[in-house]
Short mmCIF file of C-alpha atoms and ligand atoms in Angstrom, two decimals:
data_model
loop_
_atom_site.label_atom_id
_atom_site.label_comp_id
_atom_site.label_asym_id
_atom_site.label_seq_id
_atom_site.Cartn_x
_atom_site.Cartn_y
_atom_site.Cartn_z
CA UNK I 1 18.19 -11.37 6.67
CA UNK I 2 15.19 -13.57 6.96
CA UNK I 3 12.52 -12.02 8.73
CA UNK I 4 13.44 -8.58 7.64
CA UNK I 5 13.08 -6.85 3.93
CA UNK I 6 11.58 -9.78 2.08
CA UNK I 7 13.68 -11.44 -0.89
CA UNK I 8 11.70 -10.14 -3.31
CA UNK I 9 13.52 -9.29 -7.13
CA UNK I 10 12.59 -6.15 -8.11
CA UNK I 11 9.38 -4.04 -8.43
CA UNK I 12 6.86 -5.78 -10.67
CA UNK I 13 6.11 -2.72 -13.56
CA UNK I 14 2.45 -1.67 -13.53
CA UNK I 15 1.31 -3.93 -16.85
CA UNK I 16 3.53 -6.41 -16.53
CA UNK I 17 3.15 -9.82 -14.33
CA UNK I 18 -0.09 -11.74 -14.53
CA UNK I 19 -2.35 -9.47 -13.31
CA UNK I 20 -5.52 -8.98 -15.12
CA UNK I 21 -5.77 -5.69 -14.50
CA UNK I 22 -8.35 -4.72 -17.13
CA UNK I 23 -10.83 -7.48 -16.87
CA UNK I 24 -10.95 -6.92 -13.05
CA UNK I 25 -11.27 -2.72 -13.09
CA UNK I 26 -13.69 -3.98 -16.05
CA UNK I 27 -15.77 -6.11 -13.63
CA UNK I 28 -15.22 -3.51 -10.81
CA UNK I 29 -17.18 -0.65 -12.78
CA UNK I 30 -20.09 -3.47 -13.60
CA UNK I 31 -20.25 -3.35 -9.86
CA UNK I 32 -20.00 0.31 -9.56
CA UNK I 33 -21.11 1.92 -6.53
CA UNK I 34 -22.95 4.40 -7.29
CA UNK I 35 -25.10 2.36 -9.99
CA UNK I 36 -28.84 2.16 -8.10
CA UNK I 37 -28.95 -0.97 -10.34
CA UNK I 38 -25.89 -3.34 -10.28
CA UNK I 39 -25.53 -5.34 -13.15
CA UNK I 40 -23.92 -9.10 -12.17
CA UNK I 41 -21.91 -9.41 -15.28
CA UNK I 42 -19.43 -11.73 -13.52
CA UNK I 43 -20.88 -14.97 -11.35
CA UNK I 44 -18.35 -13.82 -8.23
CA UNK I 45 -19.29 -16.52 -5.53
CA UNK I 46 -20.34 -15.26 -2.40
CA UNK I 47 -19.30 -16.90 0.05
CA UNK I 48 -21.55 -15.29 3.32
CA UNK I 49 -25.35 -16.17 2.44
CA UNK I 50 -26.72 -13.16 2.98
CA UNK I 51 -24.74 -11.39 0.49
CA UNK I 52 -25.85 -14.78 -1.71
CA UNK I 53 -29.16 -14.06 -1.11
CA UNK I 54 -29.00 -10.37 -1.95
CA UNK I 55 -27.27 -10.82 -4.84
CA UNK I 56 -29.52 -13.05 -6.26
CA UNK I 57 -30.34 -12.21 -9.76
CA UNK I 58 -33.93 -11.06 -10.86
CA UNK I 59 -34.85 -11.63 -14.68
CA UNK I 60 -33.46 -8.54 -15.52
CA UNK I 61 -30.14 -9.17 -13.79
CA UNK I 62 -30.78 -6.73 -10.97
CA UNK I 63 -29.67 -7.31 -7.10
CA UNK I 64 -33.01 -8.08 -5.59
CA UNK I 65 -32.42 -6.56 -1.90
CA UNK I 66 -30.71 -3.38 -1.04
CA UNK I 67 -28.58 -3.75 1.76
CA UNK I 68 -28.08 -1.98 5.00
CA UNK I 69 -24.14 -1.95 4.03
CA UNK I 70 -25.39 0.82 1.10
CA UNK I 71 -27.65 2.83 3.35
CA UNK I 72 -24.48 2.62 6.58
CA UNK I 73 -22.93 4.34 4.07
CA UNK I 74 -25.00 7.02 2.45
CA UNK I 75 -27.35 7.63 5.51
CA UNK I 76 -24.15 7.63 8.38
CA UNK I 77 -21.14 8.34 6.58
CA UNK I 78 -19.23 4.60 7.80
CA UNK I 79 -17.83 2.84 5.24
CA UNK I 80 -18.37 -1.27 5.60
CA UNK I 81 -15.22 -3.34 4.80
CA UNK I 82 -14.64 -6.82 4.36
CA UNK I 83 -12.45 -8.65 6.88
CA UNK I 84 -11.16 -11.64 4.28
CA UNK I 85 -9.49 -11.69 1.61
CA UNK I 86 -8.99 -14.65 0.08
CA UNK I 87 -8.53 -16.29 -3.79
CA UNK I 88 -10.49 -15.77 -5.91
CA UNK I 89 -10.51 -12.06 -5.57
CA UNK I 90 -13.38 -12.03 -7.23
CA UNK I 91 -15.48 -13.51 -4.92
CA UNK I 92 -15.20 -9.80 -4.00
CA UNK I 93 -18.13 -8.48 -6.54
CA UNK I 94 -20.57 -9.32 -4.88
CA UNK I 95 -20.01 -7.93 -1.76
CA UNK I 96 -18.90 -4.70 -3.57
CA UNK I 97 -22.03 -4.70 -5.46
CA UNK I 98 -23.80 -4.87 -1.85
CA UNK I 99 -21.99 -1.84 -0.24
CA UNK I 100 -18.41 -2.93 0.96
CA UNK I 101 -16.31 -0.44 0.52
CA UNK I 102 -12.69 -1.72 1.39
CA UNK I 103 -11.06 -4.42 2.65
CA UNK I 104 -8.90 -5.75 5.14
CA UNK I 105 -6.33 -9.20 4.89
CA UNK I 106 -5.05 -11.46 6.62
CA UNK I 107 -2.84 -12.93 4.21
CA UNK I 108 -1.45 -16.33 6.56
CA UNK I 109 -5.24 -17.03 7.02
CA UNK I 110 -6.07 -16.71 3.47
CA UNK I 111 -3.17 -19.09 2.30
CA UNK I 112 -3.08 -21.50 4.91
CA UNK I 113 -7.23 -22.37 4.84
CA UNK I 114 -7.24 -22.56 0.46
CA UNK I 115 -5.85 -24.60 -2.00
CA UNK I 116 -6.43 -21.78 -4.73
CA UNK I 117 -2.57 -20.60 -4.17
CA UNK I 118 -1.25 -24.18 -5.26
CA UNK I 119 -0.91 -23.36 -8.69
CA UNK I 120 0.95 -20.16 -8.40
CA UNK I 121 3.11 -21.48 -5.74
CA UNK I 122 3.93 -24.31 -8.02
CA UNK I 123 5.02 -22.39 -10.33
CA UNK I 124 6.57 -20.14 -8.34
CA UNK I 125 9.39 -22.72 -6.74
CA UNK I 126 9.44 -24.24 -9.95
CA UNK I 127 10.73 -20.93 -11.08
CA UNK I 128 13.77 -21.24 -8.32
CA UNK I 129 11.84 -19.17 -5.52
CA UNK I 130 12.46 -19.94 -2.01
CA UNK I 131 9.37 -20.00 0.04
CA UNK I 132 9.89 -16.59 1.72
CA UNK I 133 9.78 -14.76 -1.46
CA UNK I 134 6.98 -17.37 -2.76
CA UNK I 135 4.85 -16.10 -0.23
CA UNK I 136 4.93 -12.52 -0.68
CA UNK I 137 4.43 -12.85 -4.49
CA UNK I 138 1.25 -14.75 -3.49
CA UNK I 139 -0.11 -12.11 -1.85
CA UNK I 140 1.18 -8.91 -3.67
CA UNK I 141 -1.11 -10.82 -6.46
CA UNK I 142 -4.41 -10.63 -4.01
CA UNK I 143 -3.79 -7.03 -3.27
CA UNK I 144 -3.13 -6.08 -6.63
CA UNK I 145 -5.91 -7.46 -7.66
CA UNK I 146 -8.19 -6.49 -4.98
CA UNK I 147 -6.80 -2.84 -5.29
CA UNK I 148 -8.24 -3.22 -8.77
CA UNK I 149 -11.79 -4.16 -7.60
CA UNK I 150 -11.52 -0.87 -5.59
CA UNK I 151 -10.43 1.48 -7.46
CA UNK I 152 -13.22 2.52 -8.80
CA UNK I 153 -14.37 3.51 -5.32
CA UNK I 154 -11.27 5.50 -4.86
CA UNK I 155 -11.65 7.56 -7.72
CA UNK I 156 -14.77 8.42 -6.89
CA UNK I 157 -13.89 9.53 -3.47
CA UNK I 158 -10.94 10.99 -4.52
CA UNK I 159 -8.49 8.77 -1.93
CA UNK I 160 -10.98 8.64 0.86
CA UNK I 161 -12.04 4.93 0.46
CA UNK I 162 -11.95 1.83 -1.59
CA UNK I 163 -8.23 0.49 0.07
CA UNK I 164 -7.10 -2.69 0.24
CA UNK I 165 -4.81 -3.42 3.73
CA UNK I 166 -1.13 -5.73 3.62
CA UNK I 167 0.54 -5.98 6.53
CA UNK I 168 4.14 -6.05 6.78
CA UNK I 169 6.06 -9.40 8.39
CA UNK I 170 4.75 -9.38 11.82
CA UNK I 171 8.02 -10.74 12.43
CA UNK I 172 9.24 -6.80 12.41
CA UNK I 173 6.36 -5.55 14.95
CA UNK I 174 9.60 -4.64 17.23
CA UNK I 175 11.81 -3.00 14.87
CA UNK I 176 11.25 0.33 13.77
CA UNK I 177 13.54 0.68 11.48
CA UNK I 178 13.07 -2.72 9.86
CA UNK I 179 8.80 -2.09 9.95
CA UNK I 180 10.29 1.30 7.96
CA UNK I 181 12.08 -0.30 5.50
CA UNK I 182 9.40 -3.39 4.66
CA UNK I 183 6.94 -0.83 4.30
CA UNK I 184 8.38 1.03 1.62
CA UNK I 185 9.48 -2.20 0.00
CA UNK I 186 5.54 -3.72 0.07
CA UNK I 187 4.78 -0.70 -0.80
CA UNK I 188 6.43 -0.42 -4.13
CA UNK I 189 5.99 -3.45 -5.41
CA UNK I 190 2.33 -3.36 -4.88
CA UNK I 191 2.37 -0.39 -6.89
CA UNK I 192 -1.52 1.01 -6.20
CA UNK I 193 -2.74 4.10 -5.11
CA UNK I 194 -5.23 2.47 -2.89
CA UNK I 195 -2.89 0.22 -0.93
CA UNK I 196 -2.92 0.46 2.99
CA UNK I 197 0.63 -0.82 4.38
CA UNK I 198 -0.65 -1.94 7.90
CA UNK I 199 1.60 -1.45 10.48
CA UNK I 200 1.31 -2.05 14.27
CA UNK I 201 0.87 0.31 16.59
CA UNK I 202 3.42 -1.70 19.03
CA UNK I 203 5.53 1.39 21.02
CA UNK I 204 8.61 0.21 18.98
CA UNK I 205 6.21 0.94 15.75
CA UNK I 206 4.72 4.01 16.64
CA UNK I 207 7.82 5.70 15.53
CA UNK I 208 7.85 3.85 12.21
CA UNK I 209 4.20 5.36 11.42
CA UNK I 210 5.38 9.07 11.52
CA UNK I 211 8.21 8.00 8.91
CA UNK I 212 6.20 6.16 6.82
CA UNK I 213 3.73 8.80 6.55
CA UNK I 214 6.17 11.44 6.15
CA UNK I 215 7.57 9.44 3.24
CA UNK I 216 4.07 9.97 1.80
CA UNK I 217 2.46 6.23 2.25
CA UNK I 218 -0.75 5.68 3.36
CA UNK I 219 -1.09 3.02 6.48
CA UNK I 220 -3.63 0.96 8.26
CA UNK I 221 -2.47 0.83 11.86
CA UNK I 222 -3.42 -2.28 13.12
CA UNK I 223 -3.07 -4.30 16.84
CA UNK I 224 -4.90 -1.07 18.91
CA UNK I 225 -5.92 -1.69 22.56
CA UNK I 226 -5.85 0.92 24.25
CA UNK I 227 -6.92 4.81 24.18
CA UNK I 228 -3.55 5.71 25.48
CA UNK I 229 -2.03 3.94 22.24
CA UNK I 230 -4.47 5.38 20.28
CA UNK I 231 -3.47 8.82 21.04
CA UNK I 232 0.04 8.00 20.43
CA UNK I 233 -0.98 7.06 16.84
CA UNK I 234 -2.58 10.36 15.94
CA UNK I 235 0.20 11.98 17.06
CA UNK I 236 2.08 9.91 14.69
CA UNK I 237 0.12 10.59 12.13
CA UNK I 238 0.11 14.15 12.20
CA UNK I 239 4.11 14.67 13.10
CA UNK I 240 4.40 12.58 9.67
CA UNK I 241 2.39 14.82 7.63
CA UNK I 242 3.94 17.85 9.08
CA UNK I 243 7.39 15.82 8.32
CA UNK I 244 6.35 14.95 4.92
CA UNK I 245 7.25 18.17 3.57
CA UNK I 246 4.45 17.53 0.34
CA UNK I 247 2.69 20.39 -0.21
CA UNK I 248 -0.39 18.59 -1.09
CA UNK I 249 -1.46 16.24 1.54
CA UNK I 250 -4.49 14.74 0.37
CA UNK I 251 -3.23 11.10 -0.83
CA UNK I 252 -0.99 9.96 2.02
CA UNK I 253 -4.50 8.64 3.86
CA UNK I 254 -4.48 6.76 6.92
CA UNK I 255 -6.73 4.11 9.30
CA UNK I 256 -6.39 3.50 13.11
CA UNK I 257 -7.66 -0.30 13.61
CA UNK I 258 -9.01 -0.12 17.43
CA UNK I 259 -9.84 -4.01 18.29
CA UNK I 260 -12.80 -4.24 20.09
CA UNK I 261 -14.17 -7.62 20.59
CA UNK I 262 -10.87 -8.96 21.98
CA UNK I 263 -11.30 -6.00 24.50
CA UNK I 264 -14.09 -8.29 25.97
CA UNK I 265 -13.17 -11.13 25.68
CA UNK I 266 -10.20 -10.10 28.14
CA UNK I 267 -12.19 -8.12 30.55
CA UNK I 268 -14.68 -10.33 31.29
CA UNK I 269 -12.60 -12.91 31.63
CA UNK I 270 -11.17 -10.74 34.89
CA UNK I 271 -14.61 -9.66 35.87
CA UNK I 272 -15.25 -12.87 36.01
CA UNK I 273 -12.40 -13.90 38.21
CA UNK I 274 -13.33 -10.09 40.53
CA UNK I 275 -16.84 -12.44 40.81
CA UNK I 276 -19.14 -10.03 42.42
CA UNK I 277 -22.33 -8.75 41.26
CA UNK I 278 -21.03 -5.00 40.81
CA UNK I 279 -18.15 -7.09 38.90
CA UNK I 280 -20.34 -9.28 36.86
CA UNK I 281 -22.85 -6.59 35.68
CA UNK I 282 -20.62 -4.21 33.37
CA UNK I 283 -19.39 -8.07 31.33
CA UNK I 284 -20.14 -7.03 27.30
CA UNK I 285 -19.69 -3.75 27.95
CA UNK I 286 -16.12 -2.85 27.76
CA UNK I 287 -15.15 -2.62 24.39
CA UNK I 288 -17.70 -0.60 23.52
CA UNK I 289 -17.32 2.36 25.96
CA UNK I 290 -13.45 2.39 25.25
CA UNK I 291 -14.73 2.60 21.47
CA UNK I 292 -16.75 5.13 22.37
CA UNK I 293 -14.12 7.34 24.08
CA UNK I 294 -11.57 6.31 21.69
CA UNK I 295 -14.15 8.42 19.02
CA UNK I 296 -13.88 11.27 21.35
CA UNK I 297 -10.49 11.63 21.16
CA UNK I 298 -10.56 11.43 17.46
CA UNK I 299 -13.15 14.79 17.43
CA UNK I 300 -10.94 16.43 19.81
CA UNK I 301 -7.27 15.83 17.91
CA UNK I 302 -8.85 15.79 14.51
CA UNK I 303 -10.14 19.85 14.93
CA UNK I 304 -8.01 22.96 16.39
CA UNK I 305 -5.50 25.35 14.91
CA UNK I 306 -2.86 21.92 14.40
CA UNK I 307 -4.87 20.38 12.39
CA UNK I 308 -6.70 22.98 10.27
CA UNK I 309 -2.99 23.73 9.36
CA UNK I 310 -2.59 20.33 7.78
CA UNK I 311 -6.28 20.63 6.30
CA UNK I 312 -5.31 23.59 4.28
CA UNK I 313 -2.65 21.14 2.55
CA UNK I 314 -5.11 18.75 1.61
CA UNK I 315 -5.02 16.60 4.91
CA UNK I 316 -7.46 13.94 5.68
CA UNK I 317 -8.35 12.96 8.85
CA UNK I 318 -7.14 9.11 10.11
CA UNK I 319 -9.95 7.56 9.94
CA UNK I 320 -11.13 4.99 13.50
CA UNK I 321 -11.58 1.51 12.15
CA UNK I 322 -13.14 -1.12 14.24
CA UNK I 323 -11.49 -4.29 13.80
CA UNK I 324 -12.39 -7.65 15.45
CA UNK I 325 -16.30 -7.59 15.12
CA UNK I 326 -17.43 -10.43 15.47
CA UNK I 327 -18.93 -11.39 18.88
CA UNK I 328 -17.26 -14.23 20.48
CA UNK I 329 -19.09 -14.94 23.37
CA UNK I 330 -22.18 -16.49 21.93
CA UNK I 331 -24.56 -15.20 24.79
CA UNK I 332 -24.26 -11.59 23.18
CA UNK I 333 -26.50 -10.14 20.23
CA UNK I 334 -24.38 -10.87 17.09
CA UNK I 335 -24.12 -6.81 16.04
CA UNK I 336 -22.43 -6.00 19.37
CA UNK I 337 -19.42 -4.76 18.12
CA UNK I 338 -21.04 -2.98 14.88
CA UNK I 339 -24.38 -1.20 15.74
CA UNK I 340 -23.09 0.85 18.96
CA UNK I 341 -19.99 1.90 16.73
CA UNK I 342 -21.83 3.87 14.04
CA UNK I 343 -20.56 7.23 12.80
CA UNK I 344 -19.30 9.36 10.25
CA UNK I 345 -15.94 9.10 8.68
CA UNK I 346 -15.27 5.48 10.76
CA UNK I 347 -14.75 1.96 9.10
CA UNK I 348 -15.90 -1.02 10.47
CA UNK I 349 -14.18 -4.05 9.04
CA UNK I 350 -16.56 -7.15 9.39
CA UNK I 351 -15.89 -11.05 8.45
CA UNK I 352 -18.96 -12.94 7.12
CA UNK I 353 -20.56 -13.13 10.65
CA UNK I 354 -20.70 -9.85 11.59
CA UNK I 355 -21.65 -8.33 8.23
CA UNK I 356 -24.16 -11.24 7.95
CA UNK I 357 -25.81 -10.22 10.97
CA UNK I 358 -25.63 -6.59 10.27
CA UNK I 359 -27.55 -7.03 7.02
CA UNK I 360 -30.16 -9.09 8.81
CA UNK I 361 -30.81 -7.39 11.08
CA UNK I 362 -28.76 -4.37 11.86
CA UNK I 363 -29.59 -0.76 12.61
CA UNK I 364 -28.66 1.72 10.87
CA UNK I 365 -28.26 4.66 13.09
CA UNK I 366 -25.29 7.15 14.50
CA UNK I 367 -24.36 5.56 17.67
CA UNK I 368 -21.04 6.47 18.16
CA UNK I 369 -21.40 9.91 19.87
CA UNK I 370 -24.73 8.74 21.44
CA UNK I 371 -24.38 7.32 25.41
CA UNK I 372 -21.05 8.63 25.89
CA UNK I 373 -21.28 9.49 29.43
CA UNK I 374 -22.80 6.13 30.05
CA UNK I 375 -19.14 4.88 28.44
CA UNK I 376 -17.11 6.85 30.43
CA UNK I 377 -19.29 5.84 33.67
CA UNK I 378 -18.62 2.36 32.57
CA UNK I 379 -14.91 2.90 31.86
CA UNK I 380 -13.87 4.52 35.13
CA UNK I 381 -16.13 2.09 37.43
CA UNK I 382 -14.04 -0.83 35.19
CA UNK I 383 -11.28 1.56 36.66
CA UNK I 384 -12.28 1.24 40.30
CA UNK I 385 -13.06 -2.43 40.00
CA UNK I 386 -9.09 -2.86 39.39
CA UNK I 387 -8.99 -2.94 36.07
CA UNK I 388 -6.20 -1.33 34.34
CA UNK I 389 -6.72 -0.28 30.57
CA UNK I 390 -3.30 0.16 29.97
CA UNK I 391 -2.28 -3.17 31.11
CA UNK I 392 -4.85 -4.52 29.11
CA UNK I 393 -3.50 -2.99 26.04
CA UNK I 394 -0.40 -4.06 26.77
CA UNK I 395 -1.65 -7.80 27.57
CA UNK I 396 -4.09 -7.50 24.08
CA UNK I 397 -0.98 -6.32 21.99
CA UNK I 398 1.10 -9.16 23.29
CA UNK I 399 -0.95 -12.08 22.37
CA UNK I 400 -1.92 -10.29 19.39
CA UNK I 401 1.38 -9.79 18.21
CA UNK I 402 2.52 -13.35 19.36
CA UNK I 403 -0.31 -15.11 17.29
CA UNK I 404 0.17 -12.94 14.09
CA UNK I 405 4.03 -13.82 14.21
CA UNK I 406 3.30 -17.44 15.34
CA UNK I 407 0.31 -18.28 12.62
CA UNK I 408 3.28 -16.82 9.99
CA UNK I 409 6.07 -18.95 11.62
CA UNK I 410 4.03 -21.90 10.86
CA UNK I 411 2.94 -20.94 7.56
CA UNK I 412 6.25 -20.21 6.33
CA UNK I 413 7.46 -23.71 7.72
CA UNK I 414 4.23 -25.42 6.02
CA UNK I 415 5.49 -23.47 2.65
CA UNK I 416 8.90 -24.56 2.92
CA UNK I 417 8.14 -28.12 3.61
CA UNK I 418 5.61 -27.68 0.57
CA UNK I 419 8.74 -26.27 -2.13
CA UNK I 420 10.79 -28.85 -0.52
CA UNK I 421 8.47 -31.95 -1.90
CA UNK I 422 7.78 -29.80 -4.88
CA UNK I 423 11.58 -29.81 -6.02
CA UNK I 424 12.20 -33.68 -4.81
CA UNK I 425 9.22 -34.39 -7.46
CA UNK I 426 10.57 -32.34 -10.22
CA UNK I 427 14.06 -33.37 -9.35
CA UNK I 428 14.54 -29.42 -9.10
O1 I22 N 1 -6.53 -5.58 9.26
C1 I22 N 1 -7.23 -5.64 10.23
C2 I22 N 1 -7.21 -4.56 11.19
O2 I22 N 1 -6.20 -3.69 10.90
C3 I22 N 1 -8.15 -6.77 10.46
O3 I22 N 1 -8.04 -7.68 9.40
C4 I22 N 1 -7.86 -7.48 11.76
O4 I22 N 1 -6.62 -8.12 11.69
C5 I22 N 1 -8.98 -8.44 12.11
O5 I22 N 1 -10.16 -7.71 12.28
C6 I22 N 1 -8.71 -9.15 13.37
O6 I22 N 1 -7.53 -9.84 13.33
C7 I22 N 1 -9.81 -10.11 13.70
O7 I22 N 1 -9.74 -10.28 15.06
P1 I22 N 1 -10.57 -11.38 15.81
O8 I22 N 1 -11.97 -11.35 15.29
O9 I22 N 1 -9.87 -12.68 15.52
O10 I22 N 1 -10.46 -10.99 17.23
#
């Protein structure tokens, strides 16, 4: 069925295919993290400036500038990711080389804005491939490859970083079963440790979390709104691993993706509409105190006699990552949704803008458990002003949902239209 378990052959063995897995682990350990010195053995093209610029090549081949990304790390404990991934992977390097530690795709955007997938997608329908399946082989080759670049990270943190996030077709963020099965399919044919299947946390999802976990995958759970939904993650989380029945624990590795800047964007929009000055004031300052509470809950599930149970198998705790960083209302400072957010054992995925700004002119400093009466002050007086976070979860997941499925829709029709002119040509 379209839509569903994608058309795709057969699991692609571990050396076979056209992935260059050597030369890119190869270039990976050039870049290694823990060098104080990276060596730029392979030109990877930046394409934010200010990883250009620190990057930049002294006589001796040294990076010039060490970046806040490095000291987020090793000073706070937060691993930076990279919100794009796009051909050619490595166009990765350098921001490995400057501290990114993971990354997260968004595989429609990637093919839809690049002519770098041409080729293989010639040669793909060429090959008899309809564009369904084309499309996934497209970008199981990106995440193989980028799991590559990263796998030197995750051997040196033993599982806890250096993944690479896939999502499943958001065409299944309703059916559980269906989000089960495509999960275990993308899962096998990507074939690398360090593979997050992303998964939504929509309430007809939640249930497919637990039994992919349990069946020992590790998952980014993306589309979060709302602290309510985020609690009903954890719990999936842990019922899997207590499901899974492996007695060690300490691979199947998980991320909860709470959106943030969205959050904003929504609520001000109503504040806005409420239009009085007690209204008005708290605009900018919603995502951030949800964040903020959202990390409470984290200390308080991730500790107590459930959880050191699972810790003693190897557990590891689900890790918060802060998705949708960038600030979209121009009037706010451009680190908005990255410097209040700082913390141990948290992610913070950031596109070009946001990690731009960061390394500008960030600060690096734990922020997350700092203020966090101020959030909830700010959260319940939202509350009083008639704002409803649960609604606004719901409202958030919606459109998000609706836009993932529709920007696939349309990218699936613009491949099929694509195959279809490719076969007239060759006469196919
Ligand atoms: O994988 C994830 C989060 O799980 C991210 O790539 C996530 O999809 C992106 O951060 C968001 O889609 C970006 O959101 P926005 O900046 O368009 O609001």
């Amino acid at each position: 069925m379209a839509g569903t378990v994608p058309k795709l052959a057969a699991p692609r063995p571990a050396a076979a295919g056209p992935l260059p897995s050597q030369p890119l682990r190869a270039a990976a350990l050039a870049f290694a993290p823990s060098a104080r010195r990276f060596r730029v053995s392979l030109a990877g093209r930046a394409r934010s400036p200010v990883i250009a610029m620190a990057s930049a090549k002294e006589g001796n081949g040294a990076v010039t500038k060490r970046t806040t990304l490095h000291d987020l790390y090793e000073q706070q404990g937060q691993s930076p990711w990279y919100d794009n991934l796009c051909r050619p992977v490595t166009d990765l390097l350098p921001y490995i080389a400057n501290g990114v530690r993971g990354v997260t795709s968004n595989p429609t955007k990637a093919i839809s804005s690049s002519n770098a997938y041409d080729g293989q997608f010639k040669e793909l329908i060429s090959a008899g491939k309809d564009a369904e399946s084309a499309y996934w082989e497209l970008v199981i080759k990106d995440i193989q490859d980028a799991c590559k670049l990263f796998e030197p990270i995750y051997d040196e943190t033993d599982g806890a970083d250096g993944y690479v996030s896939v999502e499943v077709s958001p065409r299944l963020a309703n059916d559980t079963q269906g989000t089960v099965e495509a999960a275990k399919w993308l899962h096998k044919v990507v074939n690398r440790p360090n593979v997050y299947i992303k998964i939504p946390a929509t309430a007809e999802c939640v249930p497919s979390i637990k039994e992919v976990i349990a069946n020992g995958i590790s998952v980014n759970v993306t589309l979060i709104f709302s602290v309510a939904r985020y609690e009903a993650v954890i719990d999936a989380y842990l019922d899997g691993l207590e499901a899974s029945g492996l007695s060690d624990l300490s691979r199947v590795t998980s991320v909860a993706s709470f959106f943030v800047s969205r959050v904003d964007s929504l609520i001000d929009k109503m504040l806005e509409k409420i239009g009085t000055p007690e209204a008005l004031a708290p605009r900018g300052k919603a995502a951030v105190a949800q964040a903020k509470i959202a990390n409470q809950l984290y200390l308080k599930k991730f500790s107590g006699p459930r959880w050191e149970a699972l810790v003693k198998k190897g557990a590891k705790k689900q890790r918060l990552l802060w998705a949708s960083t960038s600030v979209k209302n121009p009037a706010y400072l451009d680190t908005l949704y990255v410097d209040p957010l700082i913390g141990p054992d948290t992610v913070s995925t950031m596109p070009d803008q946001a990690l731009d700004a960061f390394i500008d002119h960030g600060t690096v400093a734990r922020t997350i458990d700092a203020n966090v009466s101020e959030a909830e002050g700010i959260y319940s007086a939202l509350e009083k002003l008639g704002i409803d976070w649960e609604e606004v979860g719901k409202q958030l997941e919606h459109e998000g949902v609706s836009s993932f499925k529709g920007s696939f829709d349309s990218l699936l029709t613009s491949l099929e239209e694509k195959g279809n002119a490719l076969k007239t040509a060759a006469n196919l």
